[in-house]
Tab-separated table of C-alpha atoms in Angstrom:
chain	number	residue	atom	x	y	z
A	1	MET	CA	144.006	-15.232	223.923
A	2	MET	CA	145.138	-18.048	226.151
A	3	THR	CA	144.325	-21.707	225.696
A	4	PHE	CA	143.863	-24.321	228.354
A	5	CYS	CA	145.017	-27.584	226.823
A	6	PHE	CA	144.459	-31.095	228.126
A	7	THR	CA	145.934	-34.314	226.801
A	8	GLY	CA	144.652	-37.691	227.827
A	9	ILE	CA	144.724	-41.382	227.029
A	10	ARG	CA	141.049	-42.080	226.432
A	11	SER	CA	138.532	-40.829	223.915
A	12	LEU	CA	135.426	-38.776	224.633
A	13	PRO	CA	133.186	-39.671	221.677
A	14	LYS	CA	130.212	-37.661	222.925
A	15	PHE	CA	132.093	-34.401	222.408
A	16	TRP	CA	132.571	-34.707	218.681
A	17	LYS	CA	129.800	-37.052	217.558
A	18	SER	CA	128.364	-34.300	215.348
A	19	ASN	CA	131.741	-32.757	214.545
A	20	PRO	CA	134.135	-35.281	212.952
A	21	TYR	CA	136.935	-32.771	212.630
A	22	LEU	CA	137.277	-32.712	216.415
A	23	SER	CA	138.374	-36.332	216.460
A	24	VAL	CA	142.125	-36.703	216.802
A	25	GLY	CA	142.736	-40.375	216.472
A	26	PRO	CA	143.085	-43.453	218.609
A	27	GLY	CA	144.602	-43.008	222.023
A	28	HIS	CA	144.168	-39.245	222.275
A	29	SER	CA	141.283	-36.826	222.663
A	30	TYR	CA	140.734	-33.086	222.673
A	31	PHE	CA	137.867	-30.795	223.556
A	32	SER	CA	137.591	-27.012	223.350
A	33	LEU	CA	135.626	-24.531	225.435
A	34	PHE	CA	135.643	-20.750	225.435
A	35	LEU	CA	136.895	-19.010	228.558
A	36	LYS	CA	135.952	-15.497	229.540
A	37	ASP	CA	137.483	-13.236	232.176
A	38	TYR	CA	136.579	-9.691	233.106
A	39	CYS	CA	139.149	-7.377	234.679
A	40	GLY	CA	137.621	-3.937	235.302
A	41	LEU	CA	136.760	-2.475	231.912
A	42	ARG	CA	138.959	-4.889	230.010
A	43	ASN	CA	137.420	-7.963	228.436
A	44	GLN	CA	139.950	-10.750	228.074
A	45	GLN	CA	138.821	-13.843	226.255
A	46	LYS	CA	140.518	-17.150	226.811
A	47	TRP	CA	140.195	-20.709	225.630
A	48	PHE	CA	140.947	-24.012	227.134
A	49	SER	CA	140.966	-27.246	225.226
A	50	LEU	CA	141.208	-30.871	226.108
A	51	LYS	CA	143.976	-32.504	224.529
A	52	ALA	CA	99.465	-15.320	256.785
A	53	VAL	CA	100.628	-13.965	260.166
A	54	SER	CA	100.896	-15.857	263.433
A	55	PRO	CA	101.556	-14.434	266.947
A	56	GLN	CA	104.883	-12.713	267.597
A	57	ASN	CA	107.682	-15.040	268.676
A	58	THR	CA	108.398	-13.209	271.942
A	59	LYS	CA	110.942	-15.800	273.037
A	60	ALA	CA	113.119	-15.152	270.024
A	61	VAL	CA	112.819	-11.355	270.323
A	62	ASN	CA	113.574	-11.462	274.039
A	63	LEU	CA	116.635	-13.532	273.203
A	64	LEU	CA	117.697	-10.879	270.711
A	65	ILE	CA	117.261	-8.083	273.275
A	66	ALA	CA	119.099	-10.030	275.971
A	67	LYS	CA	122.035	-10.680	273.663
A	68	ALA	CA	122.252	-7.014	272.713
A	69	ARG	CA	122.228	-5.885	276.361
A	70	TYR	CA	124.948	-8.359	277.177
A	71	LEU	CA	127.144	-7.264	274.300
A	72	ARG	CA	126.812	-3.549	275.153
A	73	LYS	CA	128.489	-3.986	278.525
A	74	GLY	CA	131.908	-4.769	277.129
A	75	ASP	CA	132.082	-2.209	274.319
A	76	GLU	CA	131.411	1.219	275.869
A	77	GLY	CA	134.619	2.903	274.701
A	78	SER	CA	134.718	2.178	270.969
A	79	ASN	CA	135.206	4.817	268.265
A	80	GLN	CA	132.901	5.672	265.364
A	81	VAL	CA	133.265	5.320	261.613
A	82	PHE	CA	132.055	7.476	258.730
A	83	SER	CA	129.575	6.368	256.055
A	84	ASP	CA	128.396	8.199	252.941
A	85	SER	CA	126.579	5.628	250.786
A	86	HIS	CA	123.072	4.202	250.491
A	87	LEU	CA	122.395	0.460	250.388
A	88	PHE	CA	120.007	0.825	247.471
A	89	ALA	CA	120.978	3.120	244.576
A	90	ALA	CA	119.007	4.427	241.610
A	91	GLY	CA	118.244	2.193	238.640
A	92	ALA	CA	121.150	0.798	236.705
A	93	ALA	CA	120.109	2.462	233.457
A	94	LYS	CA	119.947	5.887	235.066
A	95	LYS	CA	123.305	5.308	236.737
A	96	ARG	CA	124.930	4.374	233.448
A	97	SER	CA	123.607	7.540	231.805
A	98	GLN	CA	124.914	9.647	234.681
A	99	MET	CA	128.338	8.062	234.335
A	100	ASN	CA	128.623	9.585	230.871
A	101	THR	CA	128.473	13.123	232.275
A	102	HIS	CA	131.665	14.650	233.676
A	103	ARG	CA	131.297	13.520	237.270
A	104	GLU	CA	134.196	12.769	239.541
A	105	ASP	CA	132.166	10.298	241.600
A	106	HIS	CA	131.152	7.283	239.550
A	107	GLY	CA	129.906	5.262	242.553
A	108	LEU	CA	126.700	5.423	244.553
A	109	PRO	CA	125.101	8.843	245.036
A	110	PRO	CA	126.333	10.625	248.178
A	111	VAL	CA	124.206	10.584	251.298
A	112	ARG	CA	122.842	14.017	252.105
A	113	ASN	CA	122.582	13.324	255.809
A	114	THR	CA	126.125	12.297	256.605
A	115	ILE	CA	126.189	10.530	259.910
A	116	GLN	CA	128.734	8.536	261.823
A	117	LEU	CA	127.703	4.942	262.338
A	118	PRO	CA	128.405	3.575	265.797
A	119	THR	CA	131.066	0.892	266.091
A	120	ARG	CA	129.784	-0.433	269.412
A	121	PRO	CA	126.319	-1.480	270.643
A	122	LEU	CA	124.298	1.485	271.967
A	123	ASN	CA	121.828	1.530	274.857
A	124	SER	CA	118.301	2.946	274.661
A	125	GLU	CA	119.284	6.474	275.694
A	126	GLU	CA	122.097	6.579	273.158
A	127	TRP	CA	119.826	5.465	270.332
A	128	ASP	CA	117.260	8.107	271.380
A	129	LYS	CA	119.968	10.761	271.145
A	130	PHE	CA	121.138	9.342	267.830
A	131	LYS	CA	117.625	9.661	266.403
A	132	GLU	CA	117.275	13.249	267.692
A	133	ASP	CA	120.425	14.226	265.802
A	134	PHE	CA	119.123	12.724	262.556
A	135	LYS	CA	117.977	15.488	260.203
A	136	GLY	CA	116.763	13.402	257.272
A	137	LYS	CA	113.220	13.037	256.001
A	138	ALA	CA	113.468	9.241	255.755
A	139	ASN	CA	112.401	6.875	258.495
A	140	PHE	CA	115.382	6.817	260.856
A	141	GLU	CA	115.262	3.122	261.730
A	142	SER	CA	115.011	2.019	258.108
A	143	TRP	CA	117.673	4.474	256.988
A	144	ILE	CA	120.230	3.531	259.629
A	145	ILE	CA	119.844	-0.232	259.115
A	146	SER	CA	120.311	0.324	255.377
A	147	GLN	CA	123.528	2.202	256.106
A	148	MET	CA	124.705	-0.615	258.359
A	149	ALA	CA	123.957	-3.202	255.709
A	150	HIS	CA	125.805	-1.213	253.049
A	151	CYS	CA	128.859	-0.747	255.286
A	152	HIS	CA	128.695	-4.313	256.637
A	153	SER	CA	128.538	-3.056	260.218
A	154	SER	CA	129.067	-5.313	263.182
A	155	ILE	CA	126.248	-7.700	264.043
A	156	ASP	CA	126.393	-6.511	267.661
A	157	VAL	CA	125.708	-2.886	266.693
A	158	ALA	CA	122.797	-3.839	264.423
A	159	LYS	CA	121.428	-6.094	267.138
A	160	SER	CA	121.382	-3.236	269.646
A	161	LEU	CA	119.358	-1.203	267.108
A	162	LEU	CA	116.794	-3.994	266.779
A	163	ALA	CA	116.629	-4.376	270.558
A	164	TRP	CA	115.922	-0.621	270.890
A	165	VAL	CA	113.191	-0.824	268.229
A	166	ALA	CA	111.652	-3.919	269.847
A	167	ALA	CA	111.606	-2.259	273.287
A	168	LYS	CA	109.678	0.712	271.855
A	169	ASN	CA	107.164	-1.422	269.911
A	170	ASN	CA	106.023	-4.120	272.366
A	171	GLY	CA	108.630	-6.596	271.156
A	172	ILE	CA	107.858	-6.165	267.449
A	173	VAL	CA	110.556	-5.533	264.860
A	174	GLY	CA	109.359	-4.662	261.350
A	175	TYR	CA	109.983	-6.884	258.365
A	176	ASP	CA	112.246	-4.372	256.617
A	177	LEU	CA	114.594	-4.199	259.601
A	178	LEU	CA	114.619	-7.967	260.034
A	179	VAL	CA	115.567	-8.566	256.399
A	180	LYS	CA	118.461	-6.107	256.475
A	181	TYR	CA	119.665	-7.519	259.774
A	182	LEU	CA	119.417	-10.968	258.208
A	183	TYR	CA	121.572	-9.725	255.328
A	184	LEU	CA	124.284	-8.756	257.817
A	185	CYS	CA	124.031	-12.128	259.550
A	186	VAL	CA	124.464	-13.948	256.245
A	187	PHE	CA	127.304	-11.697	255.158
A	188	HIS	CA	129.227	-12.220	258.399
A	189	LYS	CA	128.287	-15.931	258.463
A	190	HIS	CA	126.692	-15.706	261.920
A	191	ILE	CA	124.703	-18.904	261.539
A	192	SER	CA	123.163	-18.859	265.033
A	193	GLU	CA	121.803	-15.366	264.362
A	194	VAL	CA	120.423	-16.495	260.991
A	195	ILE	CA	118.513	-19.231	262.782
A	196	ASP	CA	117.202	-16.748	265.401
A	197	VAL	CA	115.841	-14.480	262.646
A	198	TYR	CA	114.479	-17.535	260.828
A	199	GLU	CA	112.510	-18.530	263.942
A	200	ILE	CA	111.105	-15.004	264.275
A	201	MET	CA	110.039	-14.859	260.632
A	202	LYS	CA	108.610	-18.356	260.684
A	203	ALA	CA	106.444	-17.427	263.675
A	204	ARG	CA	105.259	-14.102	262.268
A	205	TYR	CA	104.837	-14.632	258.520
A	206	LYS	CA	103.251	-17.386	256.469
A	207	ARG	CA	104.913	-16.099	253.307
A	208	LEU	CA	107.974	-13.965	252.624
A	209	GLU	CA	109.022	-11.919	249.619
A	210	PRO	CA	111.728	-13.408	247.346
A	211	GLY	CA	114.597	-11.478	248.941
A	212	GLY	CA	113.779	-12.830	252.392
A	213	TYR	CA	113.586	-16.404	251.120
A	214	THR	CA	116.877	-16.020	249.290
A	215	LEU	CA	118.736	-14.760	252.360
A	216	LEU	CA	117.306	-17.468	254.616
A	217	ILE	CA	118.229	-20.212	252.150
A	218	GLN	CA	121.713	-18.783	251.766
A	219	GLY	CA	122.206	-18.693	255.531
A	220	LEU	CA	120.616	-22.026	256.446
A	221	ILE	CA	122.647	-24.192	254.036
A	222	HIS	CA	125.715	-23.783	256.255
A	223	SER	CA	123.915	-25.047	259.370
A	224	ASP	CA	122.850	-28.462	260.593
A	225	ARG	CA	119.300	-27.378	259.714
A	226	TRP	CA	120.222	-27.038	256.026
A	227	LYS	CA	117.358	-29.228	254.854
A	228	GLU	CA	114.915	-26.566	256.040
A	229	ALA	CA	116.269	-24.485	253.154
A	230	LEU	CA	114.617	-27.055	250.891
A	231	LEU	CA	111.282	-26.374	252.620
A	232	LEU	CA	111.724	-22.685	251.844
A	233	LEU	CA	112.448	-23.619	248.234
A	234	GLU	CA	109.140	-25.509	248.171
A	235	ASP	CA	107.368	-22.424	249.573
A	236	ILE	CA	108.752	-20.359	246.702
A	237	LYS	CA	107.508	-22.940	244.177
A	238	LYS	CA	103.943	-22.419	245.386
A	239	VAL	CA	103.890	-18.899	243.947
A	240	MET	CA	106.709	-18.691	241.398
A	241	ILE	CA	109.677	-20.471	239.853
A	242	PRO	CA	112.666	-20.193	242.200
A	243	SER	CA	115.621	-18.216	240.922
A	244	LYS	CA	118.811	-19.867	239.722
A	245	LYS	CA	120.495	-18.445	242.845
A	246	ASN	CA	117.961	-20.254	245.047
A	247	TYR	CA	118.816	-23.480	243.258
A	248	ASN	CA	122.528	-22.727	243.440
A	249	ASP	CA	122.432	-22.264	247.215
A	250	CYS	CA	120.433	-25.461	247.743
A	251	ILE	CA	122.788	-27.429	245.461
A	252	GLU	CA	125.830	-26.072	247.279
A	253	GLY	CA	124.195	-26.989	250.588
A	254	ALA	CA	123.493	-30.537	249.399
A	255	LEU	CA	127.086	-30.990	248.225
A	256	LEU	CA	128.428	-29.443	251.419
A	257	HIS	CA	126.500	-32.047	253.398
A	258	GLN	CA	127.414	-34.926	251.032
A	259	ASP	CA	123.924	-35.452	249.578
A	260	VAL	CA	125.063	-35.859	245.966
A	261	ASN	CA	121.848	-37.374	244.596
A	262	LEU	CA	119.823	-34.436	245.931
A	263	ALA	CA	122.257	-31.991	244.326
A	264	TRP	CA	121.898	-33.635	240.901
A	265	ASN	CA	118.112	-33.794	241.262
A	266	LEU	CA	117.997	-30.070	242.021
A	267	TYR	CA	120.246	-29.409	239.024
A	268	GLN	CA	117.926	-31.318	236.697
A	269	GLU	CA	114.957	-29.463	238.193
A	270	LEU	CA	116.690	-26.155	237.477
A	271	LEU	CA	117.257	-27.133	233.844
A	272	GLY	CA	113.644	-28.321	233.632
A	273	HIS	CA	112.536	-24.741	234.369
A	274	ASN	CA	114.678	-23.530	231.430
A	275	LEU	CA	116.909	-21.631	233.817
A	276	ILE	CA	120.564	-21.166	232.924
A	277	PRO	CA	122.597	-22.370	235.908
A	278	MET	CA	125.110	-20.069	237.540
A	279	LEU	CA	128.666	-20.985	236.616
A	280	LYS	CA	129.542	-21.372	240.292
A	281	THR	CA	126.823	-24.038	240.497
A	282	LEU	CA	128.601	-26.048	237.808
A	283	LYS	CA	131.972	-25.317	239.416
A	284	ALA	CA	130.686	-26.789	242.695
A	285	PHE	CA	130.068	-30.148	241.004
A	286	PHE	CA	133.631	-30.249	239.641
A	287	ASP	CA	135.100	-29.221	243.005
A	288	PHE	CA	133.132	-31.956	244.758
A	289	GLY	CA	134.265	-34.573	242.251
A	290	LYS	CA	138.003	-34.229	242.850
A	291	ASN	CA	139.750	-37.555	243.453
A	292	ILE	CA	136.481	-39.472	243.034
A	293	LYS	CA	136.504	-42.571	240.842
A	294	ASP	CA	132.872	-42.846	239.825
A	295	ASP	CA	131.978	-43.350	236.169
A	296	GLN	CA	128.389	-42.225	236.701
A	297	TYR	CA	129.525	-38.967	238.342
A	298	SER	CA	132.146	-38.444	235.628
A	299	ASN	CA	129.554	-38.881	232.883
A	300	LYS	CA	127.413	-36.203	234.504
A	301	LEU	CA	130.381	-33.829	234.535
A	302	PHE	CA	130.948	-34.553	230.846
A	303	ASP	CA	127.287	-33.659	230.308
A	304	ILE	CA	127.974	-30.308	231.992
A	305	LEU	CA	130.857	-29.686	229.595
A	306	LEU	CA	128.564	-30.491	226.690
A	307	TYR	CA	125.971	-28.112	228.141
A	308	LEU	CA	128.582	-25.343	228.244
A	309	ARG	CA	129.609	-26.031	224.660
A	310	ASN	CA	126.114	-26.304	223.210
A	311	ASN	CA	124.859	-23.186	224.985
A	312	HIS	CA	127.988	-21.092	224.429
A	313	LEU	CA	128.564	-20.565	228.147
A	314	TYR	CA	132.106	-19.446	228.848
A	315	PRO	CA	133.772	-20.437	232.132
A	316	GLY	CA	135.766	-17.909	234.082
A	317	GLU	CA	139.361	-18.677	234.965
A	318	SER	CA	138.545	-20.014	238.422
A	319	PHE	CA	136.021	-22.450	236.923
A	320	ALA	CA	138.594	-23.463	234.300
A	321	HIS	CA	141.079	-24.307	237.031
A	322	SER	CA	138.424	-26.448	238.749
A	323	ILE	CA	137.864	-28.366	235.507
A	324	LYS	CA	141.603	-28.790	235.053
A	325	THR	CA	142.065	-29.982	238.635
A	326	TRP	CA	139.222	-32.481	238.311
A	327	PHE	CA	140.609	-34.031	235.148
A	328	GLU	CA	144.081	-34.365	236.664
A	329	SER	CA	142.683	-35.821	239.911
A	330	VAL	CA	140.639	-38.682	238.446
A	331	PRO	CA	142.220	-41.908	239.754
A	332	GLY	CA	143.622	-44.132	237.012
A	333	GLU	CA	143.623	-41.400	234.372
A	334	GLN	CA	146.578	-39.510	232.959
A	335	TRP	CA	145.185	-36.087	232.049
A	336	LYS	CA	147.572	-33.141	232.041
A	337	GLY	CA	146.489	-29.517	231.704
A	338	GLN	CA	148.404	-26.470	230.512
A	339	PHE	CA	147.763	-22.926	229.302
A	340	THR	CA	148.519	-22.210	225.661
A	341	THR	CA	147.488	-19.590	223.099
A	342	ILE	CA	145.021	-19.421	220.223
A	343	GLN	CA	146.380	-18.181	216.926
A	344	GLY	CA	144.532	-15.686	214.752
A	345	SER	CA	143.481	-18.514	212.454
A	346	GLY	CA	141.664	-20.165	215.376
A	347	GLN	CA	144.200	-22.976	215.686
A	348	CYS	CA	145.133	-24.171	219.167
A	349	SER	CA	148.883	-24.098	219.812
A	350	GLY	CA	148.553	-26.939	222.290
A	351	CYS	CA	146.625	-29.582	220.376
A	352	GLY	CA	146.953	-28.210	216.845
A	353	LYS	CA	143.238	-28.407	216.175
A	354	THR	CA	141.063	-25.572	214.873
A	355	ILE	CA	138.583	-24.105	217.333
A	356	GLU	CA	134.980	-24.793	216.437
A	357	SER	CA	133.366	-21.927	214.533
A	358	LEU	CA	130.486	-19.971	216.079
A	359	HIS	CA	129.038	-18.956	212.697
A	360	LEU	CA	125.364	-19.813	212.250
A	361	SER	CA	124.315	-22.255	209.586
A	362	PRO	CA	121.508	-21.145	207.205
A	363	GLU	CA	119.084	-23.379	209.110
A	364	GLU	CA	120.136	-21.907	212.477
A	365	TYR	CA	119.845	-18.368	211.106
A	366	GLU	CA	116.341	-19.013	209.764
A	367	PHE	CA	115.289	-20.519	213.093
A	368	LEU	CA	116.683	-17.505	214.986
A	369	LYS	CA	114.966	-15.042	212.638
A	370	GLU	CA	111.591	-16.721	213.030
A	371	LYS	CA	111.960	-16.946	216.803
A	372	ILE	CA	112.773	-13.236	217.136
A	373	MET	CA	109.827	-12.307	214.936
A	374	ARG	CA	107.466	-14.563	216.875
A	375	ASP	CA	108.682	-14.108	220.471
A	376	VAL	CA	110.152	-10.601	220.478
A	377	ILE	CA	108.506	-8.476	217.790
A	378	ASP	CA	105.087	-10.149	217.766
A	379	GLY	CA	105.257	-11.295	221.394
A	380	GLY	CA	102.047	-13.329	221.239
A	381	ASP	CA	99.841	-10.250	221.634
A	382	GLN	CA	100.394	-7.746	218.844
A	383	TYR	CA	98.401	-5.018	220.579
A	384	LYS	CA	100.833	-4.884	223.509
A	385	LYS	CA	103.688	-3.469	221.448
A	386	THR	CA	102.237	-2.685	218.039
A	387	THR	CA	99.233	-3.351	215.784
A	388	PRO	CA	98.716	-5.980	213.062
A	389	GLN	CA	98.866	-3.256	210.409
A	390	GLU	CA	102.113	-1.791	211.726
A	391	LEU	CA	103.674	-5.231	212.085
A	392	GLU	CA	102.837	-5.980	208.470
A	393	ARG	CA	104.333	-2.631	207.429
A	394	PHE	CA	107.535	-3.467	209.290
A	395	GLN	CA	107.793	-6.930	207.727
A	396	ASN	CA	107.358	-5.485	204.230
A	397	PHE	CA	109.963	-2.839	205.019
A	398	VAL	CA	112.527	-5.458	206.075
A	399	LYS	CA	111.897	-7.542	202.956
A	400	CYS	CA	112.629	-4.573	200.704
A	401	CYS	CA	115.916	-3.686	202.428
A	402	PRO	CA	119.356	-5.284	202.146
A	403	PRO	CA	120.791	-7.151	205.166
A	404	PHE	CA	121.803	-4.821	207.980
A	405	ASP	CA	125.122	-4.882	209.804
A	406	ILE	CA	123.843	-2.944	212.820
A	407	VAL	CA	120.353	-2.230	214.195
A	408	ILE	CA	120.127	0.895	216.370
A	409	ASP	CA	117.451	1.411	219.017
A	410	GLY	CA	117.124	5.087	218.131
A	411	LEU	CA	115.105	6.305	221.106
A	412	ASN	CA	117.276	4.694	223.759
A	413	VAL	CA	120.550	5.546	222.050
A	414	ALA	CA	119.437	9.178	221.790
A	415	LYS	CA	118.841	9.317	225.545
A	416	THR	CA	122.317	8.043	226.420
A	417	PHE	CA	123.540	11.556	227.280
A	418	PRO	CA	120.738	13.255	229.283
A	419	LYS	CA	122.081	16.799	228.941
A	420	ALA	CA	122.599	16.633	225.173
A	421	ARG	CA	119.967	17.148	222.472
A	422	GLU	CA	118.613	13.712	221.600
A	423	SER	CA	118.637	14.096	217.822
A	424	GLN	CA	122.219	15.336	218.018
A	425	VAL	CA	123.338	12.256	219.954
A	426	LEU	CA	121.622	9.905	217.513
A	427	LEU	CA	123.093	11.729	214.511
A	428	HIS	CA	126.588	11.504	215.979
A	429	VAL	CA	126.311	7.749	216.557
A	430	VAL	CA	124.874	7.092	213.093
A	431	SER	CA	127.513	9.276	211.423
A	432	GLN	CA	130.389	7.468	213.111
A	433	LEU	CA	129.054	4.065	212.080
A	434	ALA	CA	128.254	5.213	208.545
A	435	LYS	CA	131.919	6.183	208.061
A	436	GLN	CA	132.700	2.453	208.342
A	437	ASN	CA	130.485	1.682	205.330
A	438	LEU	CA	128.065	-0.327	207.460
A	439	GLN	CA	124.433	-0.992	206.544
A	440	LEU	CA	122.462	0.653	209.376
A	441	LEU	CA	118.853	0.320	210.500
A	442	VAL	CA	117.487	2.891	212.951
A	443	LEU	CA	114.269	2.012	214.775
A	444	GLY	CA	112.247	4.735	216.463
A	445	ARG	CA	108.899	6.471	216.961
A	446	LYS	CA	107.258	9.052	214.706
A	447	HIS	CA	107.464	11.804	217.345
A	448	MET	CA	111.214	11.799	216.733
A	449	LEU	CA	110.552	13.454	213.356
A	450	THR	CA	108.665	16.451	214.781
A	451	GLN	CA	110.403	19.714	215.641
A	452	HIS	CA	111.020	19.873	219.376
A	453	SER	CA	113.581	21.189	221.827
A	454	ARG	CA	115.014	17.674	222.023
A	455	TRP	CA	114.511	16.732	218.362
A	456	ARG	CA	115.519	18.827	215.356
A	457	LYS	CA	114.164	18.024	211.915
A	458	ASP	CA	117.363	18.884	210.084
A	459	GLU	CA	119.389	16.489	212.219
A	460	MET	CA	116.861	13.699	211.773
A	461	LYS	CA	116.948	14.212	207.995
A	462	LYS	CA	120.719	13.688	208.115
A	463	VAL	CA	120.115	10.480	210.069
A	464	GLN	CA	117.698	9.270	207.382
A	465	LYS	CA	120.261	9.974	204.653
A	466	GLN	CA	122.890	7.806	206.312
A	467	ALA	CA	120.736	4.919	207.516
A	468	SER	CA	117.548	3.047	206.715
A	469	CYS	CA	114.920	4.152	209.227
A	470	PHE	CA	111.636	2.701	210.431
A	471	PHE	CA	109.535	4.950	212.653
A	472	ALA	CA	106.580	3.294	214.374
A	473	ASP	CA	103.365	5.010	215.383
A	474	ASN	CA	103.449	6.635	218.819
A	475	MET	CA	101.911	4.283	221.389
């Protein structure tokens, strides 16, 4: 582990008001936060401490077509590139299970209809020929724009596709194509194109789906029309709570355009919805605050640090550097940051203090237990997941058992390896954990105990010998 250590000349009483052992003494102050960094499959943990629809917008579509025709003239001799991936893959859970089989390709599933994507804008005849050569069952226009979005194709090529579609459909381009074209515009930071698509969508649709709103907000914040992103945020609020990414983009836009009060108001609104802010949202506030002497702004940044501590949110290394840079840049202060290490005892080599323990107090444990029982197991409507009788049976079962070290979701664990027999997989997992003298609880359904091609009784009996088991009625 690495530690990020700050030393300074003023105290930060808010940080250790409830933890006296964090206080160092007059003239110095320290504060600790956990730092997390992911590198591929490795998990490195680090610390740092402080020592409805309206008429088609034909003008906008005509502009799109005109631009595409203009761009085609200068790019007739370009080569082609190869693509073999879909934009949208199968569900993450299915993908993870497939990764456990002996496959050489651990990425997206291969495209059956391999096709070379054009690297230059095509005219109408060329797109007609392109479609004739397509052998897939999917809609050609939707499929090809998905491929372009996945491969981050040139805006000019995608624009020629939309112009061809518009010419065939009386100037109308479908929503699906517009959204994927918008994705490319945002990715390549073509702000003028984002605004063109925005005008088309605004004229054609009274409401968008969340993905469309998100892309428009993300694109508009970098333009001089960034405040219109706030109007889109208000549209989202009419039907649902905006996502933390929506808030992040609007906050970044406000800071980018120097509207600090708006940024803080949006941040408080985000917290008011019980959303956990993205770490890059918090990082943006620290980056903006460099070299600013403003006690009110500084206090708000200290509140963010407290929020990280109290909610066990762990900054990545880039965020840690932003915090370090902000502390060292505050005019009139003398903070100095450095990287150190954390000893096995939890003591910081930089400041000499012991890192705050994450163990739950008895009161915190009781609160957590009651909340899980009420919000997760009961869920407010017992008949959605169980019955009152079964819930009572489960509660009595737990009371009669010793504390468990590990709780195993038997049905899902058993399905981890699709080609293997499910009872065999579960038995293997339970056996390996039982060798470590751990108290195990296996949760499952009663059908798991019946003889079946996927479930063998003898294997399930071995599971029951090595672990406490609770099998619910089949729902």
